[in-house]
Short mmCIF file of C-alpha atoms and ligand atoms in Angstrom, two decimals:
data_model
loop_
_atom_site.label_atom_id
_atom_site.label_comp_id
_atom_site.label_asym_id
_atom_site.label_seq_id
_atom_site.Cartn_x
_atom_site.Cartn_y
_atom_site.Cartn_z
CA MET G 147 -53.64 -16.56 4.76
CA GLN G 148 -54.76 -18.67 1.80
CA SER G 149 -58.30 -20.06 1.68
CA SER G 150 -58.45 -23.74 2.48
CA LEU G 151 -59.70 -24.27 -1.09
CA THR G 152 -56.71 -22.63 -2.82
CA PRO G 153 -54.40 -25.32 -4.14
CA PHE G 154 -50.99 -25.22 -2.50
CA ARG G 155 -47.73 -26.68 -3.62
CA VAL G 156 -45.01 -28.13 -1.39
CA ALA G 157 -41.59 -29.22 -2.60
CA VAL G 158 -40.00 -32.14 -0.77
CA ILE G 159 -36.33 -32.47 -1.59
CA GLY G 160 -34.90 -35.89 -0.84
CA GLY G 161 -36.84 -39.12 -1.35
CA GLY G 162 -35.57 -41.18 1.57
CA PRO G 163 -37.92 -42.40 4.30
CA ALA G 164 -38.09 -38.94 5.92
CA GLY G 165 -38.96 -37.15 2.70
CA LEU G 166 -41.45 -39.79 1.61
CA MET G 167 -43.22 -39.66 4.97
CA ALA G 168 -43.37 -35.87 4.72
CA ALA G 169 -44.82 -36.26 1.21
CA GLN G 170 -47.42 -38.73 2.50
CA THR G 171 -48.49 -36.42 5.33
CA LEU G 172 -48.67 -33.42 3.02
CA ALA G 173 -50.64 -35.24 0.33
CA GLN G 174 -53.10 -36.44 2.99
CA GLY G 175 -53.38 -32.81 4.10
CA GLY G 176 -54.38 -31.70 0.60
CA ALA G 177 -51.03 -30.42 -0.73
CA GLN G 178 -49.82 -30.81 -4.28
CA VAL G 179 -46.50 -32.47 -3.54
CA ASP G 180 -43.41 -32.58 -5.73
CA VAL G 181 -40.59 -34.86 -4.57
CA TYR G 182 -37.20 -33.99 -6.03
CA ASP G 183 -34.23 -36.32 -5.71
CA ALA G 184 -30.72 -36.14 -7.13
CA MET G 185 -30.62 -39.87 -7.81
CA PRO G 186 -32.33 -41.81 -10.63
CA SER G 187 -34.70 -43.38 -8.06
CA VAL G 188 -35.82 -42.69 -4.49
CA GLY G 189 -35.20 -44.70 -1.32
CA ARG G 190 -31.82 -46.13 -2.24
CA LYS G 191 -30.48 -46.22 1.32
CA PHE G 192 -33.81 -47.58 2.54
CA LEU G 193 -33.41 -50.41 0.04
CA LEU G 194 -29.84 -51.06 1.12
CA ALA G 195 -30.99 -51.17 4.73
CA GLY G 196 -33.24 -54.01 3.61
CA ARG G 197 -30.42 -56.03 2.13
CA GLY G 198 -29.09 -57.36 5.41
CA GLY G 199 -32.58 -57.63 6.97
CA MET G 200 -34.59 -54.44 7.30
CA ASN G 201 -34.95 -53.51 10.93
CA ILE G 202 -37.75 -50.97 10.83
CA THR G 203 -38.32 -50.29 14.53
CA HIS G 204 -37.92 -51.82 17.99
CA ALA G 205 -40.47 -53.45 20.29
CA GLU G 206 -38.91 -52.60 23.67
CA PRO G 207 -41.02 -50.55 26.13
CA TYR G 208 -41.46 -47.00 24.83
CA ALA G 209 -39.86 -45.45 27.93
CA ASP G 210 -36.66 -47.37 27.12
CA PHE G 211 -37.02 -46.83 23.37
CA VAL G 212 -36.79 -43.03 23.58
CA THR G 213 -33.64 -43.12 25.74
CA ARG G 214 -31.73 -44.66 22.80
CA TYR G 215 -31.58 -41.23 21.17
CA GLY G 216 -29.36 -39.89 23.96
CA LYS G 217 -29.20 -36.09 23.84
CA GLY G 218 -31.62 -36.14 20.89
CA ALA G 219 -34.34 -37.80 22.98
CA ALA G 220 -35.70 -34.51 24.33
CA PRO G 221 -36.08 -32.64 21.04
CA LEU G 222 -37.28 -35.79 19.21
CA ARG G 223 -39.76 -36.73 21.89
CA ALA G 224 -42.84 -34.92 20.53
CA MET G 225 -42.25 -36.41 17.07
CA LEU G 226 -41.82 -39.91 18.46
CA ASP G 227 -44.89 -39.51 20.68
CA ALA G 228 -46.87 -38.69 17.52
CA PHE G 229 -45.32 -41.47 15.40
CA GLY G 230 -43.65 -44.09 17.56
CA PRO G 231 -42.69 -47.75 17.15
CA GLN G 232 -46.28 -49.01 17.17
CA ASP G 233 -47.30 -46.39 14.60
CA VAL G 234 -44.41 -47.55 12.40
CA ARG G 235 -45.68 -51.12 12.59
CA ASP G 236 -49.29 -50.07 11.91
CA TRP G 237 -48.10 -48.05 8.93
CA VAL G 238 -46.16 -51.04 7.54
CA HIS G 239 -49.20 -53.26 8.02
CA GLY G 240 -51.33 -50.62 6.27
CA LEU G 241 -49.11 -51.04 3.22
CA GLY G 242 -49.95 -54.75 3.17
CA VAL G 243 -46.67 -55.96 4.69
CA ASP G 244 -46.61 -57.95 7.93
CA THR G 245 -43.98 -57.53 10.65
CA PHE G 246 -42.44 -59.80 13.26
CA VAL G 247 -40.42 -59.17 16.41
CA GLY G 248 -36.99 -60.85 16.42
CA THR G 249 -35.47 -62.36 19.54
CA SER G 250 -33.62 -59.12 20.31
CA GLY G 251 -36.85 -57.10 20.17
CA ARG G 252 -36.01 -55.71 16.73
CA VAL G 253 -38.97 -55.44 14.38
CA PHE G 254 -38.67 -56.62 10.78
CA PRO G 255 -41.02 -56.88 7.81
CA THR G 256 -41.96 -60.57 7.51
CA ASP G 257 -39.71 -61.19 4.52
CA MET G 258 -36.95 -58.95 6.03
CA LYS G 259 -36.89 -56.94 2.79
CA ALA G 260 -37.41 -53.25 2.08
CA ALA G 261 -38.29 -53.52 -1.62
CA PRO G 262 -41.92 -54.74 -1.31
CA LEU G 263 -42.58 -52.07 1.32
CA LEU G 264 -41.06 -49.29 -0.78
CA ARG G 265 -42.95 -50.46 -3.88
CA ALA G 266 -46.29 -50.43 -2.06
CA TRP G 267 -45.49 -47.04 -0.50
CA LEU G 268 -44.52 -45.38 -3.79
CA HIS G 269 -47.64 -46.80 -5.43
CA ARG G 270 -49.77 -45.29 -2.65
CA LEU G 271 -47.97 -41.94 -2.90
CA ARG G 272 -48.43 -41.74 -6.68
CA GLU G 273 -52.11 -42.60 -6.28
CA SER G 274 -52.47 -39.69 -3.87
CA GLY G 275 -51.04 -37.34 -6.49
CA VAL G 276 -47.40 -37.03 -5.36
CA GLN G 277 -45.19 -36.22 -8.36
CA PHE G 278 -41.62 -37.53 -8.47
CA HIS G 279 -38.81 -35.68 -10.22
CA MET G 280 -35.69 -37.80 -10.38
CA ARG G 281 -32.18 -36.59 -11.24
CA HIS G 282 -33.11 -33.19 -9.81
CA ARG G 283 -30.28 -32.05 -7.58
CA TRP G 284 -31.00 -29.16 -5.26
CA LEU G 285 -28.17 -26.61 -5.34
CA GLY G 286 -29.58 -23.98 -3.00
CA TRP G 287 -31.64 -20.88 -3.72
CA ARG G 288 -31.57 -18.22 -6.40
CA ASP G 289 -33.82 -15.19 -5.98
CA ASP G 290 -35.67 -17.15 -3.29
CA ALA G 291 -36.56 -19.92 -5.75
CA LEU G 292 -35.19 -23.43 -5.40
CA LEU G 293 -32.30 -23.98 -7.76
CA LEU G 294 -32.31 -27.51 -9.18
CA ASN G 295 -29.85 -29.11 -11.54
CA THR G 296 -31.79 -31.39 -13.91
CA PRO G 297 -30.95 -33.45 -17.00
CA ASP G 298 -32.41 -30.52 -19.01
CA GLY G 299 -30.28 -27.90 -17.26
CA GLU G 300 -30.95 -25.58 -14.36
CA LEU G 301 -34.48 -25.16 -13.10
CA LEU G 302 -35.84 -22.49 -10.78
CA GLN G 303 -38.81 -23.79 -8.82
CA ARG G 304 -41.10 -21.99 -6.39
CA ALA G 305 -43.31 -23.61 -3.81
CA ASP G 306 -45.49 -22.47 -0.91
CA ALA G 307 -43.24 -24.42 1.45
CA VAL G 308 -40.22 -26.71 1.21
CA VAL G 309 -39.24 -29.82 3.16
CA LEU G 310 -35.55 -30.70 3.01
CA ALA G 311 -34.93 -34.37 3.80
CA LEU G 312 -31.47 -34.77 2.34
CA GLY G 313 -30.08 -37.49 4.62
CA GLY G 314 -26.78 -37.61 6.48
CA GLY G 315 -23.28 -38.05 5.16
CA SER G 316 -22.70 -41.79 4.85
CA TRP G 317 -22.85 -44.00 1.75
CA ALA G 318 -22.67 -41.00 -0.59
CA ARG G 319 -23.15 -43.22 -3.63
CA LEU G 320 -26.75 -43.75 -2.50
CA GLY G 321 -27.39 -40.00 -2.65
CA SER G 322 -26.81 -38.71 0.87
CA ASP G 323 -23.54 -36.89 0.36
CA GLY G 324 -23.93 -34.07 2.92
CA ALA G 325 -23.32 -31.47 0.18
CA TRP G 326 -26.31 -29.55 1.57
CA LEU G 327 -24.44 -28.64 4.74
CA PRO G 328 -22.49 -25.62 3.38
CA LEU G 329 -25.60 -24.50 1.44
CA LEU G 330 -27.53 -24.19 4.69
CA ALA G 331 -24.58 -22.76 6.61
CA GLU G 332 -24.30 -19.98 3.96
CA ARG G 333 -27.97 -19.24 4.59
CA GLY G 334 -27.23 -18.68 8.27
CA VAL G 335 -28.52 -22.05 9.49
CA GLY G 336 -26.66 -23.45 12.52
CA VAL G 337 -25.14 -26.80 11.56
CA ALA G 338 -22.92 -29.25 13.44
CA PRO G 339 -20.27 -31.00 11.31
CA LEU G 340 -21.29 -34.46 10.13
CA ALA G 341 -19.47 -37.29 11.89
CA PRO G 342 -19.58 -41.07 11.50
CA ALA G 343 -22.11 -42.89 13.70
CA ASN G 344 -22.61 -46.64 13.98
CA CYS G 345 -19.15 -46.99 12.55
CA GLY G 346 -16.10 -49.21 12.80
CA PHE G 347 -12.70 -48.16 14.14
CA ASP G 348 -9.09 -48.56 13.05
CA VAL G 349 -6.73 -50.68 15.14
CA ASP G 350 -3.07 -51.05 14.39
CA TRP G 351 -3.17 -54.86 14.01
CA SER G 352 0.04 -56.60 13.06
CA GLU G 353 0.20 -58.14 9.60
CA HIS G 354 0.54 -61.54 11.32
CA PHE G 355 -2.75 -61.10 13.19
CA SER G 356 -4.87 -59.48 10.49
CA SER G 357 -3.79 -61.90 7.76
CA ARG G 358 -4.97 -64.78 9.96
CA HIS G 359 -8.09 -63.38 11.58
CA ALA G 360 -9.59 -60.55 9.46
CA GLY G 361 -13.25 -61.34 8.89
CA GLU G 362 -13.60 -63.55 11.95
CA PRO G 363 -16.48 -62.77 14.32
CA LEU G 364 -16.02 -62.53 18.05
CA THR G 365 -19.23 -64.05 19.31
CA THR G 366 -20.39 -63.25 22.79
CA VAL G 367 -17.76 -61.02 24.20
CA ALA G 368 -18.23 -57.95 26.36
CA ILE G 369 -16.64 -54.55 25.93
CA ILE G 370 -15.77 -52.52 28.98
CA SER G 371 -15.37 -48.84 28.21
CA THR G 372 -15.39 -45.48 29.91
CA GLY G 373 -18.25 -43.06 29.21
CA ALA G 374 -18.05 -39.28 28.92
CA ASP G 375 -18.99 -39.09 32.62
CA GLY G 376 -15.83 -41.04 33.49
CA LYS G 377 -17.85 -44.07 34.58
CA GLU G 378 -17.07 -47.54 33.28
CA PHE G 379 -19.80 -49.50 31.53
CA ARG G 380 -19.93 -52.89 29.90
CA LYS G 381 -21.94 -54.21 27.00
CA GLN G 382 -22.15 -57.74 25.70
CA GLY G 383 -22.56 -58.75 22.07
CA GLN G 384 -20.64 -59.55 18.92
CA PHE G 385 -18.27 -57.84 16.56
CA VAL G 386 -15.90 -58.65 13.73
CA VAL G 387 -12.15 -58.19 13.37
CA THR G 388 -11.38 -56.46 10.05
CA GLN G 389 -8.14 -56.06 8.14
CA GLY G 390 -7.41 -52.80 9.89
CA GLY G 391 -9.72 -52.68 12.87
CA VAL G 392 -13.09 -53.67 14.31
CA GLU G 393 -16.72 -53.34 13.24
CA GLY G 394 -20.13 -54.89 13.91
CA SER G 395 -23.13 -54.46 16.16
CA LEU G 396 -21.37 -54.31 19.53
CA ILE G 397 -18.87 -51.75 18.23
CA TYR G 398 -21.63 -49.71 16.57
CA ALA G 399 -23.59 -49.66 19.81
CA LEU G 400 -20.64 -47.99 21.57
CA SER G 401 -19.42 -45.97 18.61
CA ALA G 402 -20.80 -42.56 19.60
CA ALA G 403 -18.99 -42.61 22.95
CA LEU G 404 -15.81 -44.05 21.39
CA ARG G 405 -15.82 -41.48 18.56
CA ASP G 406 -16.20 -38.65 21.07
CA GLN G 407 -13.45 -40.09 23.29
CA ILE G 408 -11.07 -40.28 20.32
CA ALA G 409 -11.94 -36.68 19.39
CA ALA G 410 -11.10 -35.60 22.94
CA ASP G 411 -8.07 -37.80 23.71
CA GLY G 412 -6.64 -38.83 20.34
CA ASN G 413 -7.46 -42.51 20.87
CA ALA G 414 -9.71 -44.76 22.96
CA THR G 415 -8.86 -47.96 24.76
CA ILE G 416 -11.60 -50.55 25.14
CA HIS G 417 -11.24 -53.67 27.28
CA LEU G 418 -12.54 -56.99 26.02
CA ASP G 419 -13.98 -59.66 28.24
CA LEU G 420 -13.40 -62.72 26.07
CA LEU G 421 -15.42 -65.02 28.34
CA PRO G 422 -18.24 -62.89 29.75
CA ASP G 423 -20.15 -65.92 31.05
CA LEU G 424 -17.29 -66.98 33.37
CA THR G 425 -16.21 -65.18 36.52
CA ALA G 426 -12.66 -63.85 36.81
CA GLN G 427 -12.07 -66.38 39.58
CA ARG G 428 -13.13 -69.30 37.44
CA VAL G 429 -10.91 -68.15 34.59
CA ALA G 430 -7.98 -67.73 36.99
CA ASP G 431 -8.57 -71.20 38.46
CA GLN G 432 -8.66 -72.81 35.03
CA VAL G 433 -5.53 -71.05 33.80
CA ALA G 434 -3.71 -72.04 37.01
CA ARG G 435 -4.48 -75.77 36.54
CA PRO G 436 -1.35 -77.82 35.77
CA ARG G 437 -0.70 -77.93 32.06
CA GLY G 438 2.20 -80.37 31.92
CA ALA G 439 4.07 -80.18 28.65
CA ARG G 440 1.20 -78.47 26.83
CA SER G 441 1.76 -75.03 25.33
CA MET G 442 -0.14 -72.14 26.90
CA ALA G 443 -2.23 -71.90 23.72
CA SER G 444 -3.45 -75.49 23.89
CA HIS G 445 -3.92 -75.16 27.67
CA LEU G 446 -6.26 -72.17 27.06
CA GLN G 447 -8.11 -74.10 24.42
CA SER G 448 -8.65 -77.26 26.49
CA ARG G 449 -9.41 -75.48 29.79
CA LEU G 450 -11.42 -72.49 28.56
CA GLY G 451 -12.23 -73.16 24.91
CA ILE G 452 -10.22 -70.13 23.82
CA LYS G 453 -9.04 -70.59 20.25
CA GLY G 454 -9.09 -68.92 16.83
CA VAL G 455 -9.51 -65.16 16.88
CA LYS G 456 -9.83 -64.99 20.68
CA ALA G 457 -6.51 -66.77 21.12
CA GLY G 458 -5.04 -64.61 18.37
CA LEU G 459 -6.16 -61.46 20.16
CA LEU G 460 -4.45 -62.51 23.38
CA ARG G 461 -1.23 -63.11 21.48
CA GLU G 462 -1.64 -59.85 19.59
CA CYS G 463 -2.37 -57.58 22.53
CA LEU G 464 -0.12 -59.08 25.23
CA SER G 465 3.63 -59.10 25.44
CA LYS G 466 5.33 -62.52 25.41
CA GLU G 467 5.99 -62.19 29.13
CA ARG G 468 2.39 -61.36 30.05
CA PHE G 469 1.09 -64.19 27.86
CA ALA G 470 3.40 -66.62 29.68
CA ASP G 471 2.40 -65.36 33.15
CA GLU G 472 -0.69 -67.31 34.31
CA GLY G 473 -2.00 -64.57 36.59
CA GLN G 474 -1.64 -61.80 34.05
CA LEU G 475 -3.01 -63.99 31.25
CA ALA G 476 -6.12 -64.85 33.26
CA GLN G 477 -6.70 -61.16 33.98
CA ALA G 478 -6.30 -60.34 30.29
CA VAL G 479 -8.90 -62.94 29.30
CA LYS G 480 -11.41 -60.92 31.33
CA ARG G 481 -10.00 -57.48 30.48
CA LEU G 482 -7.89 -57.30 27.35
CA PRO G 483 -6.96 -53.76 26.30
CA VAL G 484 -7.39 -52.85 22.63
CA ARG G 485 -6.50 -49.36 21.44
CA LEU G 486 -8.79 -47.78 18.84
CA LEU G 487 -6.99 -45.18 16.76
CA ARG G 488 -9.72 -43.48 14.77
CA ALA G 489 -13.27 -43.94 13.49
CA ARG G 490 -13.58 -45.37 10.00
CA PRO G 491 -14.44 -42.74 7.35
CA ILE G 492 -18.00 -41.37 7.43
CA ASP G 493 -18.79 -42.81 4.01
CA GLU G 494 -18.54 -46.35 5.44
CA ALA G 495 -20.70 -45.64 8.48
CA ILE G 496 -24.27 -46.87 8.83
CA SER G 497 -25.39 -43.35 9.73
CA SER G 498 -24.03 -39.96 10.66
CA ALA G 499 -24.23 -37.61 13.61
CA GLY G 500 -24.35 -33.82 13.32
CA GLY G 501 -26.40 -31.78 10.89
CA VAL G 502 -28.98 -29.05 11.38
CA ARG G 503 -28.82 -27.99 15.01
CA TRP G 504 -31.94 -28.04 17.10
CA ASP G 505 -31.46 -24.42 18.12
CA ALA G 506 -31.68 -23.48 14.42
CA LEU G 507 -35.23 -24.87 14.37
CA GLU G 508 -38.67 -23.75 15.42
CA GLY G 509 -40.42 -27.13 15.47
CA THR G 510 -39.04 -28.50 12.20
CA MET G 511 -38.84 -25.11 10.45
CA LEU G 512 -35.55 -23.30 9.91
CA LYS G 513 -35.61 -20.11 11.95
CA SER G 514 -33.49 -18.32 9.36
CA ALA G 515 -35.56 -19.52 6.39
CA PRO G 516 -39.29 -19.40 7.18
CA GLY G 517 -41.24 -21.89 5.07
CA VAL G 518 -38.31 -24.31 4.88
CA PHE G 519 -38.63 -27.41 7.05
CA VAL G 520 -36.15 -30.24 7.69
CA ALA G 521 -36.53 -33.93 8.52
CA GLY G 522 -34.61 -37.14 8.96
CA GLU G 523 -30.95 -37.92 9.42
CA MET G 524 -29.86 -34.41 8.33
CA VAL G 525 -31.01 -33.12 11.73
CA ASP G 526 -28.53 -33.27 14.62
CA TRP G 527 -29.48 -36.49 16.40
CA GLU G 528 -28.03 -39.97 16.35
CA ALA G 529 -29.13 -43.40 17.46
CA PRO G 530 -27.80 -46.95 17.50
CA THR G 531 -28.90 -49.54 14.97
CA GLY G 532 -31.99 -51.51 15.93
CA GLY G 533 -34.71 -49.67 14.00
CA TYR G 534 -34.21 -46.41 15.89
CA LEU G 535 -32.83 -44.60 12.84
CA LEU G 536 -35.72 -45.36 10.53
CA THR G 537 -38.31 -44.73 13.24
CA ALA G 538 -36.94 -41.24 13.92
CA CYS G 539 -36.68 -40.49 10.18
CA LEU G 540 -40.31 -41.49 9.64
CA ALA G 541 -41.42 -39.59 12.75
CA GLY G 542 -39.44 -36.52 11.63
CA GLY G 543 -40.98 -36.70 8.15
CA GLN G 544 -44.46 -36.78 9.57
CA ALA G 545 -43.66 -33.90 11.95
CA ALA G 546 -42.27 -31.77 9.10
CA GLY G 547 -45.35 -32.49 6.98
CA ARG G 548 -47.65 -31.51 9.83
CA ASP G 549 -45.64 -28.39 10.61
CA VAL G 550 -45.92 -27.30 6.96
CA LEU G 551 -49.68 -27.78 7.01
CA ALA G 552 -49.97 -25.79 10.24
CA TRP G 553 -47.69 -23.01 8.92
CA LEU G 554 -49.81 -22.73 5.76
CA GLY G 555 -52.97 -22.71 7.89
CA ARG G 556 -54.11 -26.03 6.43
CA SER G 557 -54.43 -28.19 9.49
C1 LIG F 62 -26.00 -50.38 5.22
C2 LIG F 62 -27.08 -49.67 5.98
C3 LIG F 62 -28.02 -50.40 6.68
C4 LIG F 62 -29.00 -49.75 7.44
N1 LIG F 62 -29.93 -50.51 8.11
C5 LIG F 62 -30.86 -49.88 8.88
C6 LIG F 62 -31.84 -50.65 9.58
O1 LIG F 62 -31.92 -51.89 9.46
N2 LIG F 62 -32.71 -49.96 10.39
C7 LIG F 62 -32.67 -48.60 10.51
O2 LIG F 62 -33.46 -48.04 11.30
N3 LIG F 62 -31.81 -47.85 9.79
C8 LIG F 62 -30.91 -48.46 8.98
N4 LIG F 62 -30.02 -47.70 8.26
C9 LIG F 62 -30.10 -46.23 8.35
C10 LIG F 62 -31.26 -45.66 7.50
O3 LIG F 62 -31.29 -46.26 6.22
C11 LIG F 62 -31.09 -44.13 7.37
O4 LIG F 62 -30.99 -43.57 8.66
C12 LIG F 62 -32.27 -43.48 6.63
O5 LIG F 62 -32.35 -43.97 5.30
C13 LIG F 62 -32.14 -41.97 6.58
O6 LIG F 62 -33.31 -41.48 5.99
P1 LIG F 62 -33.39 -40.00 5.39
O7 LIG F 62 -34.69 -39.93 4.66
O8 LIG F 62 -33.08 -39.02 6.43
O9 LIG F 62 -32.19 -39.92 4.35
P2 LIG F 62 -31.77 -40.86 3.11
O10 LIG F 62 -32.44 -42.18 3.18
O11 LIG F 62 -30.30 -40.82 3.06
O12 LIG F 62 -32.38 -40.08 1.87
C14 LIG F 62 -31.90 -38.81 1.49
C15 LIG F 62 -32.29 -38.57 0.03
O13 LIG F 62 -31.95 -37.23 -0.31
C16 LIG F 62 -31.40 -37.22 -1.60
N5 LIG F 62 -30.53 -36.04 -1.72
C17 LIG F 62 -29.43 -35.75 -1.00
N6 LIG F 62 -28.92 -34.57 -1.37
C18 LIG F 62 -29.73 -34.11 -2.37
C19 LIG F 62 -29.74 -32.91 -3.15
N7 LIG F 62 -28.82 -31.96 -3.00
N8 LIG F 62 -30.73 -32.76 -4.06
C20 LIG F 62 -31.69 -33.70 -4.23
N9 LIG F 62 -31.72 -34.85 -3.51
C21 LIG F 62 -30.74 -35.04 -2.59
C22 LIG F 62 -30.65 -38.54 -1.71
O14 LIG F 62 -30.46 -38.92 -3.06
C23 LIG F 62 -31.56 -39.48 -0.94
O15 LIG F 62 -32.50 -40.13 -1.78
C24 LIG F 62 -29.06 -48.33 7.48
C25 LIG F 62 -28.12 -47.59 6.75
C26 LIG F 62 -27.13 -48.24 6.00
C27 LIG F 62 -26.15 -47.42 5.22
#
């Protein structure tokens, strides 16, 4: 064991939120930290996350918060206990950025942006001695040294410990291309294939429908779907019709179950409740009211306010006969079947599932590669949008940093 006075060097590969949090924890623990990233700058996905309003964590009760990680809740629990939603907020505040809780319980930096936060964080990291090496792509190991491709050619680098925080497999142009997966598999690390998470789905819309309604949001609808346990569940929210399918927050929230259902059955049928605030009886009563010479479409609009994309969906998904039949039409308003064919490609997804399997890990260290630790989205957990992704990445980065310090006898 090294003396606590001997300098020690830790390589962090990947400068996303997980890697940067590992670097912070290690620097605070006295390590000389080198962050290597394949891209010209760090935190590119973090910055993109800030473009539409950075949702850094969630303010719901902690007992509910942890359940959002599904199967990953158990293995993530210790990390989240050590660095949970309140710790995330305290950390943001410590960087001089305020936060606020939105109406949905989501927590945002006051200006909704990621850039000021990242700037302050990088400044703090540099001050604490962290060295950044951009355009350094990790290619695996050679003779037990890290093999890095740099603008000056190949570099072999040794370190007392390594943290891999290479991200998942979505938005490859921001750096997280999943190319690490076969490198770890070759080294005997158990990995689950990467799969899209928080993703849209393809639907075989007719040209007539998609040319009229692509891009239109469906505000306040509910989706009724069947879970892996065979039980039906419903969730209310919003989504958007796209040229070839559906996307948006309500779809993302259900996407893990829908993706798995498609993998098992070849497709997945969701049912839409187009008027979730009205009972089936009320809808049936309104549809059954006399409509005189009015068309069914204008009857639906005047009686129930159904128009635009909602009306288009009814026309798209029902046969002419069912649309003309008042009873069947009323039922469809509350339960319209839409068949999802496949998940959109992983590169378009907000995040990815799969990655380093938990049974390949001892804490955050790879069992088959002692001294190599992993953090962030590259580990096999997934979560919905709502700040859960970043919270777990930050928590995982801190856990990896602490595990390194403990492994090197420095904590
Ligand atoms: C559009 C969008 C919006 C999002 N919004 C939110 C949000 O509001 N809230 C939220 O919680 N989450 C959000 N996310 C998800 C969140 O940004 C990610 O989960 C998070 O960035 C993952 O962190 P990470 O550190 O694990 O990986 P990443 O942030 O992906 O970082 C991985 C780093 O590793 C580097 N790297 C990869 N391979 C190599 C290699 N071989 N050698 C060297 N470097 C390598 C990459 O260049 C990259 O810098 C959003 C994602 C997207 C795409």
